[in-house]
Each structure stands twice: as C-alpha cells, then as structure tokens.
Amino acid sequence: MECRFPVNSSLNLGLLSVVWEQKRQGQSESRDVYALHKGKALPPSQHHDYMGRAALLHDELKSGRAILQITSVKITDAGSYLCLIDYQGADYKYITLEVTASYRIINTQVMRKGDEAKFVFICQSEGFPLAEVFWQNEKNISLTGSANTTYMLTTDGLYNVTSILTFKPNMSENYSCIFWNKEVNEETSAHFSTLALLSTLYSGQKSLILFIIATCVIVTVLLSALIIFQQRKSFKKCHAKKKVHFTSDSGFFSYFFIFL
Ligand SMILES: *[C@@H]1O[C@H](CO)[C@@H](O)[C@H](O)[C@H]1NC(C)=O
Ligand SMILES: *[C@@H]1O[C@H](CO)[C@@H](O)[C@H](O)[C@H]1NC(C)=O
Ligand SMILES: *[C@@H]1O[C@H](CO)[C@@H](O)[C@H](O)[C@H]1NC(C)=O
Ligand SMILES: *[C@@H]1O[C@H](CO)[C@@H](O)[C@H](O)[C@H]1NC(C)=O
Ligand SMILES: *[C@@H]1O[C@H](CO)[C@@H](O)[C@H](O)[C@H]1NC(C)=O
Ligand SMILES: *[C@@H]1O[C@H](CO)[C@@H](O)[C@H](O)[C@H]1NC(C)=O
C-alpha cells in the first residue's frame, strides 16, 4: 500500500515520520502496523501480529513514496489502513485492503456406506470468503440435493468447508465437486473417477479373498495333521509289539508330511 509525499531534491530522513495503522471492520481499536519517527523505526509500538511481516520500503522514501509491504498475508489483515505522514507538514490517507483466499487444494475421500450400495464422497477445502459447493456428474446434472455442506472457521479466519455427498453412483460415470467462491468469481473443482471407486470395491474384495485363502490354508493344515495323527496311531498299534524304534521313524515321516 502506498502513500506519497512531496520531496524536493534529496530526502532529509531525520525530518520524516510515517505511521501506518490498521482498523478492522467491527473493531474499535486500531492496531499499529508500522511506525517511523524522525527517520527511526519504532518497533515497540508495533502490534505483535505484524512483527516480521510489515515493513516500509526504505529505498522508495527518497522518491516520496511511503510503501507498506505486508508479507504472509492473512484474512485478519483485511480492513482500513491509515497512513499518516509528517515531513514539514502532515497529511493522511485511508486505504482499504480486502483479502480473499482461493479454495485451491481440495481434499477428497470416497468410502462405502456400510454394506449398502451407496458411497460417501467427501470434498474439503479452506478459503475465504465462504464458498458454495456444487456436485455434478459428467453430464453436468446436479447432485447437490443429496449433499450436506458444513463449515467451521479456522484460527486463521478461513472457512473450512466440508461437503459430503451420499448416493448410489453409476459405475460408468465420473463425478465432481465444485467450490464456487462467489465474491471473486473463482471456481475450483475435484474429480472422482469411477476407477477410484472400483479400487475401493476391489480393495474390499481383496481382503475378502485373502481371508478365504488364509482360512483354506489353516483348515488344510489342521486336516492333514489330524489324518497323519490318526495314521500314526494305527501304525503304532500294528507295530508297537514288534520294534520300538519304528515309531520314531514314522514320527519323522509325519512331520515331513506336515511340512510338505
Ligand atoms: C522544499 O522546497 C520548498 C520551496 O522550494 C521549501 O520551502 C522547503 O523548505 C523545501 N523542503 C525541504 C525538505 O527541503
Ligand atoms: C459441463 O460444463 C463444463 C463447464 O461449465 C463444460 O465445459 C462442459 O462442456 C459441460 N459438459 C456437458 C456434457 O454439458
Ligand atoms: C449435515 O451434517 C451435520 C453434521 O455432520 C448434521 O448435524 C446435519 O444434521 C446434517 N444435515 C442434513 C440435512 O443431513
Ligand atoms: C477442516 O475440517 C476437517 C474436517 O472437519 C478437519 O479434518 C481439518 O483438520 C480442518 N482443517 C483445519 C485447517 O482446520
Ligand atoms: C449410467 O451411465 C451410463 C453412461 O452415462 C448411462 O448409459 C446409464 O443409463 C446410466 N445408468 C443409470 C442407472 O443411471
Ligand atoms: C473418468 O475419469 C478417468 C480418469 O480421469 C478417465 O480415464 C475416464 O475416461 C473417465 N470416465 C468417463 C466415463 O468419462
């Protein structure tokens, strides 16, 4: 933000005082953003929220420009800024700063709803001001009616918007959620491909298949062990009378079979 003041030939910095103050909408207290008193910065008066973020571009002063630079801009920086300049005569100006944040990154998630054929699609993003969320299929037919959109304010003053669409999808269609930031007329969107849906279905099936295989293996091993145990018992009965050391041989074979 810039305020201009008249400078003749060369600037006499020792005569210059510049004050920048911010006043937020609906708040009576103004906050000191930056102050230069007779050429020297006055950091103690600076509001802690602007520490390390607000600076006056000193190189520009010699050409009569008092430029306030704010970095890492936040939603709470919005408001009315007063610049007050004293350089052999004083003057002031108000500048209004508006801040918006686009819903740039949309986080998505798809889940199956219990064991129903319905799916839960979730889109979540942060921005400012409040966006409307629309859902549609690839033929641009609206599905917004089945969606539930809620929001919370984050500590940074952003809207954290979550939209949840619960419905039974057509597996041959792709779907999208659209965040419309009306104030800046900006649209961002995220897309759900049916491939992703099929993979959630497939991962469900995959664990089922793994479970079945594991069960089969365990049952097979138990059955083999049982059969071998039974055989060993009958073998023992037949041969116990003759030679004792046969038992240990058959024991070795049993373990060998289980191993196989
Ligand atoms: C600028 O010039 C005017 C007249 O030419 C003079 O009155 C004034 O003192 C000058 N200011 C500075 C800061 O030199
Ligand atoms: C859907 O809307 C988008 C943008 O508004 C447009 O580019 C696209 O052609 C539309 N598709 C259909 C099938 O109408
Ligand atoms: C939308 O979700 C919120 C919180 O999850 C819930 O309290 C509300 O009842 C839901 N509204 C509808 C219409 O489902
Ligand atoms: C936004 O909301 C979602 C879900 O309610 C939560 O998981 C996330 O942590 C929130 N993000 C921020 C920055 O508050
Ligand atoms: C699913 O989508 C395909 C292709 O868009 C369409 O031909 C079919 O009628 C749709 N089925 C249902 C049940 O909506
Ligand atoms: C759905 O999206 C995927 C990935 O973006 C794409 O490959 C596929 O062709 C889309 N399907 C339809 C029916 O448009």
mmCIF file of C-alpha atoms and ligand atoms in Angstrom:
data_model
loop_
_atom_site.group_PDB
_atom_site.id
_atom_site.type_symbol
_atom_site.label_atom_id
_atom_site.label_comp_id
_atom_site.label_asym_id
_atom_site.label_seq_id
_atom_site.Cartn_x
_atom_site.Cartn_y
_atom_site.Cartn_z
ATOM 1 C CA MET A 1 0.000 0.000 0.000
ATOM 2 C CA GLU A 2 1.373 3.378 -0.931
ATOM 3 C CA CYS A 3 1.121 6.990 0.244
ATOM 4 C CA ARG A 4 3.004 9.810 -1.465
ATOM 5 C CA PHE A 5 4.557 12.928 -0.003
ATOM 6 C CA PRO A 6 6.485 15.803 -1.627
ATOM 7 C CA VAL A 7 10.290 15.582 -1.581
ATOM 8 C CA ASN A 8 12.277 18.435 -3.094
ATOM 9 C CA SER A 9 15.693 17.292 -4.133
ATOM 10 C CA SER A 10 17.189 14.938 -1.570
ATOM 11 C CA LEU A 11 15.318 13.432 1.321
ATOM 12 C CA ASN A 12 16.148 14.597 4.830
ATOM 13 C CA LEU A 13 15.254 11.367 6.646
ATOM 14 C CA GLY A 14 15.610 12.969 10.105
ATOM 15 C CA LEU A 15 12.555 15.118 9.359
ATOM 16 C CA LEU A 16 10.330 12.259 8.235
ATOM 17 C CA SER A 17 7.722 10.471 10.364
ATOM 18 C CA VAL A 18 5.398 7.826 8.935
ATOM 19 C CA VAL A 19 2.674 5.914 10.766
ATOM 20 C CA TRP A 20 0.611 3.041 9.386
ATOM 21 C CA GLU A 21 -2.396 1.858 11.386
ATOM 22 C CA GLN A 22 -4.984 -0.811 10.661
ATOM 23 C CA LYS A 23 -8.605 -0.726 11.702
ATOM 24 C CA ARG A 24 -10.586 -3.899 11.240
ATOM 25 C CA GLN A 25 -14.267 -3.917 10.445
ATOM 26 C CA GLY A 26 -16.388 -4.071 13.579
ATOM 27 C CA GLN A 27 -13.455 -3.383 15.926
ATOM 28 C CA SER A 28 -12.934 -0.042 17.580
ATOM 29 C CA GLU A 29 -9.243 -0.469 18.469
ATOM 30 C CA SER A 30 -6.779 0.256 15.720
ATOM 31 C CA ARG A 31 -3.519 -1.651 15.513
ATOM 32 C CA ASP A 32 -0.085 -0.175 14.906
ATOM 33 C CA VAL A 33 1.296 -1.772 11.786
ATOM 34 C CA TYR A 34 4.473 0.251 11.306
ATOM 35 C CA ALA A 35 5.890 3.484 12.659
ATOM 36 C CA LEU A 36 8.874 5.598 11.618
ATOM 37 C CA HIS A 37 9.620 8.512 13.946
ATOM 38 C CA LYS A 38 12.033 11.196 12.666
ATOM 39 C CA GLY A 39 13.737 8.662 10.425
ATOM 40 C CA LYS A 40 13.936 5.873 13.022
ATOM 41 C CA ALA A 41 11.764 2.760 13.159
ATOM 42 C CA LEU A 42 9.673 2.427 16.341
ATOM 43 C CA PRO A 43 9.321 -1.338 16.780
ATOM 44 C CA PRO A 44 7.911 -1.320 20.369
ATOM 45 C CA SER A 45 4.645 0.203 19.209
ATOM 46 C CA GLN A 46 4.128 -2.438 16.501
ATOM 47 C CA HIS A 47 1.255 -4.883 17.061
ATOM 48 C CA HIS A 48 2.663 -8.383 17.581
ATOM 49 C CA ASP A 49 0.567 -9.733 14.719
ATOM 50 C CA TYR A 50 2.623 -7.645 12.257
ATOM 51 C CA MET A 51 6.025 -8.440 13.724
ATOM 52 C CA GLY A 52 8.363 -9.575 10.989
ATOM 53 C CA ARG A 53 5.572 -9.217 8.391
ATOM 54 C CA ALA A 54 5.203 -5.447 7.937
ATOM 55 C CA ALA A 55 7.931 -3.164 6.633
ATOM 56 C CA LEU A 56 8.376 0.199 4.995
ATOM 57 C CA LEU A 57 10.360 0.056 1.754
ATOM 58 C CA HIS A 58 13.143 2.478 2.704
ATOM 59 C CA ASP A 59 14.607 2.749 -0.797
ATOM 60 C CA GLU A 60 11.351 4.267 -2.033
ATOM 61 C CA LEU A 61 11.249 7.081 0.573
ATOM 62 C CA LYS A 62 13.718 9.280 -1.358
ATOM 63 C CA SER A 63 11.233 9.452 -4.223
ATOM 64 C CA GLY A 64 8.439 10.480 -1.854
ATOM 65 C CA ARG A 65 6.733 7.107 -1.625
ATOM 66 C CA ALA A 66 5.883 5.563 1.749
ATOM 67 C CA ILE A 67 5.168 1.956 0.742
ATOM 68 C CA LEU A 68 3.956 -0.505 3.349
ATOM 69 C CA GLN A 69 4.718 -4.109 2.499
ATOM 70 C CA ILE A 70 2.935 -6.944 4.310
ATOM 71 C CA THR A 71 4.100 -10.489 3.720
ATOM 72 C CA SER A 72 2.389 -13.795 4.598
ATOM 73 C CA VAL A 73 -0.958 -12.016 4.259
ATOM 74 C CA LYS A 74 -3.761 -13.293 6.470
ATOM 75 C CA ILE A 75 -7.514 -12.866 6.370
ATOM 76 C CA THR A 76 -7.231 -10.766 9.550
ATOM 77 C CA ASP A 77 -5.056 -8.244 7.662
ATOM 78 C CA ALA A 78 -8.167 -7.034 5.846
ATOM 79 C CA GLY A 79 -9.546 -3.669 6.886
ATOM 80 C CA SER A 80 -8.951 0.029 6.640
ATOM 81 C CA TYR A 81 -5.349 1.275 6.751
ATOM 82 C CA LEU A 82 -4.448 4.816 7.771
ATOM 83 C CA CYS A 83 -1.153 6.296 6.672
ATOM 84 C CA LEU A 84 -0.026 9.459 8.410
ATOM 85 C CA ILE A 85 2.988 11.303 7.085
ATOM 86 C CA ASP A 86 4.792 14.230 8.639
ATOM 87 C CA TYR A 87 7.515 15.805 6.513
ATOM 88 C CA GLN A 88 7.461 19.560 7.018
ATOM 89 C CA GLY A 89 3.713 19.454 7.061
ATOM 90 C CA ALA A 90 1.439 16.496 7.729
ATOM 91 C CA ASP A 91 -1.114 14.616 5.655
ATOM 92 C CA TYR A 92 -3.031 11.338 5.869
ATOM 93 C CA LYS A 93 -4.917 8.860 3.701
ATOM 94 C CA TYR A 94 -7.140 5.795 4.189
ATOM 95 C CA ILE A 95 -6.671 2.669 2.083
ATOM 96 C CA THR A 96 -8.979 -0.334 2.205
ATOM 97 C CA LEU A 97 -7.420 -3.780 1.993
ATOM 98 C CA GLU A 98 -9.530 -6.770 1.026
ATOM 99 C CA VAL A 99 -8.163 -10.270 1.387
ATOM 100 C CA THR A 100 -9.508 -13.400 -0.266
ATOM 101 C CA ALA A 101 -8.176 -16.945 -0.249
ATOM 102 C CA SER A 102 -8.944 -19.365 -3.035
ATOM 103 C CA TYR A 103 -10.118 -22.889 -2.338
ATOM 104 C CA ARG A 104 -7.022 -24.077 -4.155
ATOM 105 C CA ILE A 105 -6.441 -27.511 -2.658
ATOM 106 C CA ILE A 106 -9.493 -29.744 -2.384
ATOM 107 C CA ASN A 107 -9.028 -32.862 -0.291
ATOM 108 C CA THR A 108 -11.169 -35.793 -1.401
ATOM 109 C CA GLN A 109 -12.206 -39.091 0.082
ATOM 110 C CA VAL A 110 -14.535 -41.908 -1.013
ATOM 111 C CA MET A 111 -15.965 -44.508 1.313
ATOM 112 C CA ARG A 112 -18.564 -47.228 1.061
ATOM 113 C CA LYS A 113 -21.537 -46.579 3.262
ATOM 114 C CA GLY A 114 -21.776 -49.686 5.427
ATOM 115 C CA ASP A 115 -22.780 -52.655 3.293
ATOM 116 C CA GLU A 116 -25.262 -50.653 1.215
ATOM 117 C CA ALA A 117 -24.608 -49.945 -2.456
ATOM 118 C CA LYS A 118 -24.254 -46.274 -1.508
ATOM 119 C CA PHE A 119 -20.994 -44.366 -1.435
ATOM 120 C CA VAL A 120 -19.918 -41.358 0.608
ATOM 121 C CA PHE A 121 -17.955 -38.729 -1.343
ATOM 122 C CA ILE A 122 -16.185 -36.043 0.691
ATOM 123 C CA CYS A 123 -14.632 -32.787 -0.532
ATOM 124 C CA GLN A 124 -12.933 -30.451 1.971
ATOM 125 C CA SER A 125 -11.078 -27.188 1.422
ATOM 126 C CA GLU A 126 -10.216 -23.884 3.091
ATOM 127 C CA GLY A 127 -10.647 -20.393 1.697
ATOM 128 C CA PHE A 128 -12.280 -17.007 2.104
ATOM 129 C CA PRO A 129 -14.994 -15.800 1.824
ATOM 130 C CA LEU A 130 -17.464 -18.648 2.198
ATOM 131 C CA ALA A 131 -17.801 -20.759 -0.951
ATOM 132 C CA GLU A 132 -20.813 -22.652 -2.233
ATOM 133 C CA VAL A 133 -20.267 -26.291 -3.095
ATOM 134 C CA PHE A 134 -21.943 -27.987 -6.047
ATOM 135 C CA TRP A 135 -21.828 -31.622 -7.078
ATOM 136 C CA GLN A 136 -22.442 -32.945 -10.581
ATOM 137 C CA ASN A 137 -21.914 -35.877 -12.869
ATOM 138 C CA GLU A 138 -20.044 -35.573 -16.145
ATOM 139 C CA LYS A 139 -23.253 -34.562 -17.950
ATOM 140 C CA ASN A 140 -23.392 -31.543 -15.605
ATOM 141 C CA ILE A 141 -26.529 -32.865 -13.938
ATOM 142 C CA SER A 142 -26.645 -31.545 -10.393
ATOM 143 C CA LEU A 143 -26.374 -33.922 -7.446
ATOM 144 C CA THR A 144 -26.133 -31.109 -4.905
ATOM 145 C CA GLY A 145 -29.535 -32.076 -3.479
ATOM 146 C CA SER A 146 -28.038 -35.214 -1.898
ATOM 147 C CA ALA A 147 -25.110 -33.332 -0.371
ATOM 148 C CA ASN A 148 -24.591 -31.881 3.098
ATOM 149 C CA THR A 149 -22.222 -28.931 3.246
ATOM 150 C CA THR A 150 -20.951 -27.590 6.566
ATOM 151 C CA TYR A 151 -18.220 -25.165 7.558
ATOM 152 C CA MET A 152 -16.100 -24.074 10.502
ATOM 153 C CA LEU A 153 -13.866 -21.050 10.972
ATOM 154 C CA THR A 154 -10.185 -21.854 11.340
ATOM 155 C CA THR A 155 -7.914 -19.934 13.706
ATOM 156 C CA ASP A 156 -6.572 -18.071 10.635
ATOM 157 C CA GLY A 157 -10.077 -16.761 9.922
ATOM 158 C CA LEU A 158 -10.545 -19.038 6.899
ATOM 159 C CA TYR A 159 -13.686 -21.027 6.176
ATOM 160 C CA ASN A 160 -13.057 -24.750 6.430
ATOM 161 C CA VAL A 161 -15.785 -26.146 4.177
ATOM 162 C CA THR A 162 -16.670 -29.832 4.089
ATOM 163 C CA SER A 163 -19.243 -31.223 1.673
ATOM 164 C CA ILE A 164 -20.480 -34.791 1.955
ATOM 165 C CA LEU A 165 -22.434 -36.437 -0.857
ATOM 166 C CA THR A 166 -24.091 -39.754 -0.077
ATOM 167 C CA PHE A 167 -25.644 -41.595 -3.004
ATOM 168 C CA LYS A 168 -25.601 -44.662 -5.195
ATOM 169 C CA PRO A 169 -23.200 -43.937 -8.051
ATOM 170 C CA ASN A 170 -23.380 -45.155 -11.605
ATOM 171 C CA MET A 171 -20.172 -47.080 -12.134
ATOM 172 C CA SER A 172 -19.810 -45.777 -15.693
ATOM 173 C CA GLU A 173 -19.758 -42.103 -14.696
ATOM 174 C CA ASN A 174 -17.269 -39.710 -13.120
ATOM 175 C CA TYR A 175 -18.321 -37.141 -10.516
ATOM 176 C CA SER A 176 -17.021 -33.764 -9.389
ATOM 177 C CA CYS A 177 -17.417 -31.287 -6.568
ATOM 178 C CA ILE A 178 -17.112 -27.589 -7.378
ATOM 179 C CA PHE A 179 -16.195 -24.854 -4.902
ATOM 180 C CA TRP A 180 -17.578 -21.538 -6.098
ATOM 181 C CA ASN A 181 -16.017 -18.520 -4.411
ATOM 182 C CA LYS A 182 -18.753 -16.129 -5.494
ATOM 183 C CA GLU A 183 -17.073 -12.904 -4.306
ATOM 184 C CA VAL A 184 -14.050 -13.401 -6.538
ATOM 185 C CA ASN A 185 -15.977 -15.472 -9.097
ATOM 186 C CA GLU A 186 -13.494 -18.293 -8.856
ATOM 187 C CA GLU A 187 -14.239 -21.970 -9.350
ATOM 188 C CA THR A 188 -12.083 -24.857 -8.239
ATOM 189 C CA SER A 189 -13.074 -28.488 -8.535
ATOM 190 C CA ALA A 190 -12.064 -32.027 -7.706
ATOM 191 C CA HIS A 191 -12.996 -35.135 -9.667
ATOM 192 C CA PHE A 192 -13.839 -38.652 -8.664
ATOM 193 C CA SER A 193 -13.169 -41.216 -11.334
ATOM 194 C CA THR A 194 -15.045 -44.493 -11.324
ATOM 195 C CA LEU A 195 -11.628 -46.161 -11.418
ATOM 196 C CA ALA A 196 -11.030 -44.923 -7.872
ATOM 197 C CA LEU A 197 -14.453 -46.253 -6.888
ATOM 198 C CA LEU A 198 -13.712 -49.647 -8.400
ATOM 199 C CA SER A 199 -10.439 -49.740 -6.499
ATOM 200 C CA THR A 200 -12.275 -49.210 -3.194
ATOM 201 C CA LEU A 201 -14.604 -52.009 -4.208
ATOM 202 C CA TYR A 202 -11.643 -54.126 -5.251
ATOM 203 C CA SER A 203 -9.691 -53.494 -2.054
ATOM 204 C CA GLY A 204 -12.763 -54.728 -0.154
ATOM 205 C CA GLN A 205 -12.833 -57.837 -2.324
ATOM 206 C CA LYS A 206 -9.094 -58.289 -1.985
ATOM 207 C CA SER A 207 -9.254 -58.551 1.793
ATOM 208 C CA LEU A 208 -12.176 -60.976 1.470
ATOM 209 C CA ILE A 209 -10.123 -63.152 -0.908
ATOM 210 C CA LEU A 210 -7.125 -63.027 1.428
ATOM 211 C CA PHE A 211 -9.366 -64.063 4.318
ATOM 212 C CA ILE A 212 -10.739 -67.021 2.334
ATOM 213 C CA ILE A 213 -7.257 -68.168 1.281
ATOM 214 C CA ALA A 214 -5.956 -67.914 4.842
ATOM 215 C CA THR A 215 -8.941 -69.899 6.142
ATOM 216 C CA CYS A 216 -8.419 -72.610 3.481
ATOM 217 C CA VAL A 217 -4.718 -72.930 4.348
ATOM 218 C CA ILE A 218 -5.427 -73.271 8.069
ATOM 219 C CA VAL A 219 -8.199 -75.836 7.508
ATOM 220 C CA THR A 220 -5.943 -77.870 5.155
ATOM 221 C CA VAL A 221 -3.077 -77.908 7.648
ATOM 222 C CA LEU A 222 -5.364 -78.926 10.515
ATOM 223 C CA LEU A 223 -6.985 -81.684 8.426
ATOM 224 C CA SER A 224 -3.582 -83.054 7.306
ATOM 225 C CA ALA A 225 -2.340 -83.018 10.867
ATOM 226 C CA LEU A 226 -5.454 -84.865 12.005
ATOM 227 C CA ILE A 227 -5.169 -87.500 9.251
ATOM 228 C CA ILE A 228 -1.466 -88.037 9.919
ATOM 229 C CA PHE A 229 -2.122 -88.266 13.643
ATOM 230 C CA GLN A 230 -4.780 -90.908 13.027
ATOM 231 C CA GLN A 231 -2.448 -92.862 10.696
ATOM 232 C CA ARG A 232 0.375 -92.665 13.189
ATOM 233 C CA LYS A 233 -1.903 -94.001 15.925
ATOM 234 C CA SER A 234 -2.942 -97.014 13.814
ATOM 235 C CA PHE A 235 0.671 -97.551 12.700
ATOM 236 C CA LYS A 236 1.757 -97.588 16.329
ATOM 237 C CA LYS A 237 -0.979 -100.098 17.188
ATOM 238 C CA CYS A 238 0.190 -102.519 14.473
ATOM 239 C CA HIS A 239 3.916 -102.233 15.049
ATOM 240 C CA ALA A 240 4.323 -101.428 18.700
ATOM 241 C CA LYS A 241 4.677 -105.086 19.534
ATOM 242 C CA LYS A 242 7.494 -105.699 17.036
ATOM 243 C CA LYS A 243 10.027 -102.912 17.191
ATOM 244 C CA VAL A 244 10.022 -99.761 19.249
ATOM 245 C CA HIS A 245 12.334 -97.739 17.033
ATOM 246 C CA PHE A 246 9.804 -97.800 14.123
ATOM 247 C CA THR A 247 7.694 -95.265 15.985
ATOM 248 C CA SER A 248 10.405 -92.687 15.830
ATOM 249 C CA ASP A 249 10.741 -93.338 12.084
ATOM 250 C CA SER A 250 7.019 -92.845 11.492
ATOM 251 C CA GLY A 251 7.226 -89.708 13.645
ATOM 252 C CA PHE A 252 9.812 -88.328 11.303
ATOM 253 C CA PHE A 253 7.551 -89.075 8.299
ATOM 254 C CA SER A 254 4.549 -87.413 9.917
ATOM 255 C CA TYR A 255 6.467 -84.198 10.418
ATOM 256 C CA PHE A 256 7.790 -84.445 6.917
ATOM 257 C CA PHE A 257 4.232 -84.645 5.536
ATOM 258 C CA ILE A 258 3.035 -81.728 7.597
ATOM 259 C CA PHE A 259 5.980 -79.779 6.291
ATOM 260 C CA LEU A 260 5.030 -80.653 2.691
HETATM 261 C C1 LIG B 1 11.276 22.252 -0.500
HETATM 262 O O1 LIG B 1 11.227 23.428 -1.307
HETATM 263 C C2 LIG B 1 10.396 24.450 -0.721
HETATM 264 C C3 LIG B 1 10.336 25.600 -1.709
HETATM 265 O O2 LIG B 1 11.043 25.341 -2.861
HETATM 266 C C4 LIG B 1 10.971 24.875 0.604
HETATM 267 O O3 LIG B 1 10.133 25.853 1.145
HETATM 268 C C5 LIG B 1 11.076 23.661 1.508
HETATM 269 O O4 LIG B 1 11.692 24.016 2.723
HETATM 270 C C6 LIG B 1 11.849 22.536 0.871
HETATM 271 N N1 LIG B 1 11.786 21.411 1.692
HETATM 272 C C7 LIG B 1 12.825 20.647 2.011
HETATM 273 C C8 LIG B 1 12.562 19.482 2.881
HETATM 274 O O5 LIG B 1 13.922 20.849 1.596
HETATM 275 C C1 LIG B 2 -20.213 -29.133 -18.436
HETATM 276 O O1 LIG B 2 -19.780 -27.832 -18.050
HETATM 277 C C2 LIG B 2 -18.470 -27.517 -18.473
HETATM 278 C C3 LIG B 2 -18.086 -26.175 -17.918
HETATM 279 O O2 LIG B 2 -19.155 -25.460 -17.483
HETATM 280 C C4 LIG B 2 -18.381 -27.552 -19.995
HETATM 281 O O3 LIG B 2 -17.054 -27.285 -20.404
HETATM 282 C C5 LIG B 2 -18.798 -28.932 -20.478
HETATM 283 O O4 LIG B 2 -18.809 -28.947 -21.878
HETATM 284 C C6 LIG B 2 -20.164 -29.298 -19.939
HETATM 285 N N1 LIG B 2 -20.456 -30.675 -20.310
HETATM 286 C C7 LIG B 2 -21.645 -31.073 -20.733
HETATM 287 C C8 LIG B 2 -21.773 -32.514 -21.063
HETATM 288 O O5 LIG B 2 -22.592 -30.297 -20.846
HETATM 289 C C1 LIG B 3 -25.401 -32.328 7.909
HETATM 290 O O1 LIG B 3 -24.301 -32.709 8.738
HETATM 291 C C2 LIG B 3 -24.349 -32.143 10.042
HETATM 292 C C3 LIG B 3 -23.061 -32.505 10.760
HETATM 293 O O2 LIG B 3 -22.469 -33.642 10.258
HETATM 294 C C4 LIG B 3 -25.586 -32.675 10.757
HETATM 295 O O3 LIG B 3 -25.648 -32.102 12.043
HETATM 296 C C5 LIG B 3 -26.819 -32.280 9.953
HETATM 297 O O4 LIG B 3 -27.963 -32.837 10.556
HETATM 298 C C6 LIG B 3 -26.715 -32.779 8.521
HETATM 299 N N1 LIG B 3 -27.831 -32.251 7.758
HETATM 300 C C7 LIG B 3 -28.518 -32.987 6.901
HETATM 301 C C8 LIG B 3 -29.588 -32.295 6.149
HETATM 302 O O5 LIG B 3 -28.269 -34.174 6.729
HETATM 303 C C1 LIG B 4 -11.080 -28.751 8.433
HETATM 304 O O1 LIG B 4 -12.111 -29.653 8.741
HETATM 305 C C2 LIG B 4 -11.742 -31.013 8.601
HETATM 306 C C3 LIG B 4 -12.963 -31.876 8.819
HETATM 307 O O2 LIG B 4 -13.895 -31.281 9.628
HETATM 308 C C4 LIG B 4 -10.611 -31.331 9.568
HETATM 309 O O3 LIG B 4 -10.217 -32.667 9.424
HETATM 310 C C5 LIG B 4 -9.437 -30.416 9.278
HETATM 311 O O4 LIG B 4 -8.411 -30.642 10.212
HETATM 312 C C6 LIG B 4 -9.866 -28.974 9.330
HETATM 313 N N1 LIG B 4 -8.745 -28.145 8.891
HETATM 314 C C7 LIG B 4 -8.381 -27.005 9.511
HETATM 315 C C8 LIG B 4 -7.196 -26.294 8.974
HETATM 316 O O5 LIG B 4 -8.991 -26.581 10.480
HETATM 317 C C1 LIG B 5 -25.096 -44.902 -16.168
HETATM 318 O O1 LIG B 5 -24.344 -44.094 -17.093
HETATM 319 C C2 LIG B 5 -24.406 -44.556 -18.446
HETATM 320 C C3 LIG B 5 -23.478 -43.695 -19.275
HETATM 321 O O2 LIG B 5 -23.555 -42.365 -18.942
HETATM 322 C C4 LIG B 5 -25.852 -44.483 -18.929
HETATM 323 O O3 LIG B 5 -25.921 -45.020 -20.241
HETATM 324 C C5 LIG B 5 -26.729 -45.316 -17.994
HETATM 325 O O4 LIG B 5 -28.091 -45.178 -18.361
HETATM 326 C C6 LIG B 5 -26.557 -44.868 -16.552
HETATM 327 N N1 LIG B 5 -27.302 -45.774 -15.680
HETATM 328 C C7 LIG B 5 -28.042 -45.335 -14.678
HETATM 329 C C8 LIG B 5 -28.711 -46.370 -13.837
HETATM 330 O O5 LIG B 5 -28.208 -44.141 -14.439
HETATM 331 C C1 LIG B 6 -13.292 -40.950 -15.655
HETATM 332 O O1 LIG B 6 -12.032 -40.389 -15.290
HETATM 333 C C2 LIG B 6 -10.935 -41.184 -15.699
HETATM 334 C C3 LIG B 6 -9.682 -40.566 -15.103
HETATM 335 O O2 LIG B 6 -9.730 -39.182 -15.102
HETATM 336 C C4 LIG B 6 -10.898 -41.259 -17.213
HETATM 337 O O3 LIG B 6 -9.796 -42.039 -17.640
HETATM 338 C C5 LIG B 6 -12.194 -41.886 -17.692
HETATM 339 O O4 LIG B 6 -12.236 -41.874 -19.102
HETATM 340 C C6 LIG B 6 -13.386 -41.128 -17.143
HETATM 341 N N1 LIG B 6 -14.591 -41.877 -17.456
HETATM 342 C C7 LIG B 6 -15.563 -41.378 -18.178
HETATM 343 C C8 LIG B 6 -16.738 -42.281 -18.392
HETATM 344 O O5 LIG B 6 -15.515 -40.246 -18.631
#
